[in-house]
Amino acid sequence: MIRPPTPAAPEGWSREEMARLVALDIEDGACVNLGIGIPELVARFVPPGRELLFHTENGLLGVGPPPDPAHEDPELINAGKKPVTAIPGAAYFHHADSFAMIRGGHIDVCVLGAMQVAPGGDLANWSTGDDDAIPAVGGAMDLVAGVKRVLVMTEHVTKTGQPKLVNRCTYPLTGLGVVSRVYSNLAVVDITPQGFAARRIAPGLTFDHVRERTGAPILDWSDHGV
Amino acid sequence: MIRPPTPAAPEGWSREEMARLVALDIEDGACVNLGIGIPELVARFVPPGRELLFHTENGLLGVGPPPDPAHEDPELINAGKKPVTAIPGAAYFHHADSFAMIRGGHIDVCVLGAMQVAPGGDLANWSTGDDDAIPAVGGAMDLVAGVKRVLVMTEHVTKTGQPKLVNRCTYPLTGLGVVSRVYSNLAVVDITPQGFAARRIAPGLTFDHVRERTGAPILDWSDHGV
Amino acid sequence: MIDKRITSVEEAVRDVRDGASVMIGGFGEAGSPIELIHALIDQGARGLTVISNNTGSGRVGLAALIAAGRAAKVVCSYPRSANSTVFPELYRAGRIDLELVPQGTLAERIRAGGAGIPAFYTPAAAGTRLAQGKESRRFGEREYLLELALTADVALVRAERADRYGNLTFSKTARNFGPLMCMAARCAIVQVRHIVDAGAIDPEAVVTPGLFVSRVVHVPAPAHESRLVREGAAYP
Amino acid sequence: MIDKRITSVEEAVRDVRDGASVMIGGFGEAGSPIELIHALIDQGARGLTVISNNTGSGRVGLAALIAAGRAAKVVCSYPRSANSTVFPELYRAGRIDLELVPQGTLAERIRAGGAGIPAFYTPAAAGTRLAQGKESRRFGEREYLLELALTADVALVRAERADRYGNLTFSKTARNFGPLMCMAARCAIVQVRHIVDAGAIDPEAVVTPGLFVSRVVHVPAPAHESRLVREGAAYP
């Protein structure tokens, strides 16, 4: 019996493991904005002894964990429009104040998804550029322009196996030279003056394995590359 | 015995009478900013049946009457730094919000003093322009640029008898073409496309008396001039 | 006596004209003034320019207004929704215009409109496709775009409490664009859960001072948009 | 644990450097952080650029800082006072620079600095002497001036309540420039009458969210500036 080709099994780190790596890299006391989707996982992995303050651009600093379903409030949501809670010490504010925080450099870290990242830190994460697609940008361009450190969490390649770390973004840009570091399922990759540099490789994988799945030159600055 | 010359006795309306005229001209429900000094008197003469909402640019909408001395609070003051009260229904806000109200056209009327007013509505009220004077502008330029209707309360002439309604302001301008109407001790004078026009003359005075003390052409649009 | 209370949502939106620009508060359903929007649908004004962060869910509220063909254009940061095809279908059919604006730029343009600032510079979208047709300028090391203020004829906003002066407080993240739209609209119409006596709102905690508000309508139990969407409701 | 509380005003201003730009809150005495200013005098930093609405009263607080010769320049809307000759004398002697800014423009420039807006247009001062040297531009029928954002190394601010996160509320008209200066300074230092537990400030009523604040100092009974001035006090 002939079986249809199946997508490759996920390899490298799981999403939870990626989120844990991101959380470990965020300094104690930081104000953090988590993008919609996978980045939301980061809040679960704040290391003991550290306190992060989570910001959501729809007007809350001090986002707490999701409520149990009985306590969901349609007026207390995050940017992904999911119910959240507010910690003691939280503050609500309007959208102009919220984006003043973002644009004014008062948010230390944001964690976003990506469609493509280029070696200079260019990010494309809002549109495929298809004529038929409904363009929708949300707050992504404001976040990458204003937040001090922009981290990206993403699968290393697309569902069809295309690299997301590329020489040049072919999708419409979200921002130019904005990304600091990429956390993929295969590697932690820094944006450096020399371009992409792998800082850490997922267990069981080789640097060559990562390089073959990266659409641009990449340096091996990982421990096992030293 | 020879006596030194004394200044002319005040003529025409008293300051309180001027304030009453101003108050009568402000529509029910208006938001009003009263300048420092004589304009503050206007609040005492709001006609029965009307409610005005007083704004002070240092962050309060809903200014109430002055407190009795035992209840003065150094943190509840007006733009002239005098103690005030807040009415039930008042709101406090910061300076950027306060001037958003002003600049954004949300204040209906402001009442200001003047050094000079020109026929096109130009106002000079912040500096004599003397080299030795310490320049200090406060919120006057923002007020005249943003408030919908700028009323001026002033003596018709200076202490030395010089007209304050002039062909051209010789003192540094506060704003160009901003004044709607002037309430002096001698007359109520509109700024019109034809220049100054006296709408009302103080009792016992003639239009000629006013004209002689005005440093620019002035029309007689008063009742007794019709 | 200053009293901005209006007896009904119908009365509150009665004079919205064809071709009006209408700011509509809310981020998703949080803060969306669903009863005012439904009243506007009933009222019938057409050719509207709608300024709102989203384009609505299901076939109620903002999505219903758009589905009814009343909006000629939307100015918006995120016109996609997991549970609504109303806007995409009209947009693909060329029957509605879209001005796509980054969310922070949208918020700041509305605030600028309310604050008498005709234009400002922002780094957001510099160097991207959304910079096309915009002036750019360097200040220091960076490139910024010139963005123009947004004002509107009318704002429809949902708040939590109001007094007769129109002083407002909001509820949690339902605040979002409401205070800004009240500033930027010539006529800000606000539906509130509670109307309280003057003085009942702590003057230190007023979010929107009354001078930004024209009309207040009491809607004590507003519909839950997400519940209506789950139930498959359509308006009217 | 995030905790912005500092044990003393001396400790709070210890690292202010010569030549620093320092925003100082207050409108007259309301909101003036007098204990922080006195600590800054004791600390000794010189050549400061002071950004403040006024230049102080008598010979205490801000006036004392200026009298001590610590300010090389002030950026200010109203540097005159009925009861202080400190600034006028230094200014006439050419020993201090002044950048005179209309009050609303000053507030908006500080907000812009905090909000990442490098520049904006305002109608205030267009066509006046204060427009000299500034770009002007028409939008619609009117002329506007381009105004640049203001930021600072340090802000000294007085507030009413703070929690460990630095969330703030203010007291009445002592709010004035405080929230804006907290936004615009790289290090915002705030003296407060009351320090409260996290959660004790209603999250709907927080005026300055904690991320704008670097340090909080408890000054339970701040001096009344006007009383000191009446008594003829001088600092130090």
mmCIF file of C-alpha atoms in Angstrom, chain D residues 25-26 84 86 95 156 165 200 213:
data_model
loop_
_atom_site.group_PDB
_atom_site.id
_atom_site.type_symbol
_atom_site.label_atom_id
_atom_site.label_comp_id
_atom_site.label_asym_id
_atom_site.label_seq_id
_atom_site.Cartn_x
_atom_site.Cartn_y
_atom_site.Cartn_z
ATOM 1 C CA GLY D 25 7.328 68.569 38.413
ATOM 2 C CA GLY D 26 4.963 71.071 39.899
ATOM 3 C CA SER D 84 11.183 85.429 44.050
ATOM 4 C CA VAL D 86 16.332 84.422 42.134
ATOM 5 C CA ARG D 95 24.382 83.602 34.275
ATOM 6 C CA LEU D 156 11.927 64.657 40.137
ATOM 7 C CA TYR D 165 5.777 48.666 41.142
ATOM 8 C CA ALA D 200 -4.216 48.810 47.017
ATOM 9 C CA VAL D 213 8.825 55.113 37.326
#
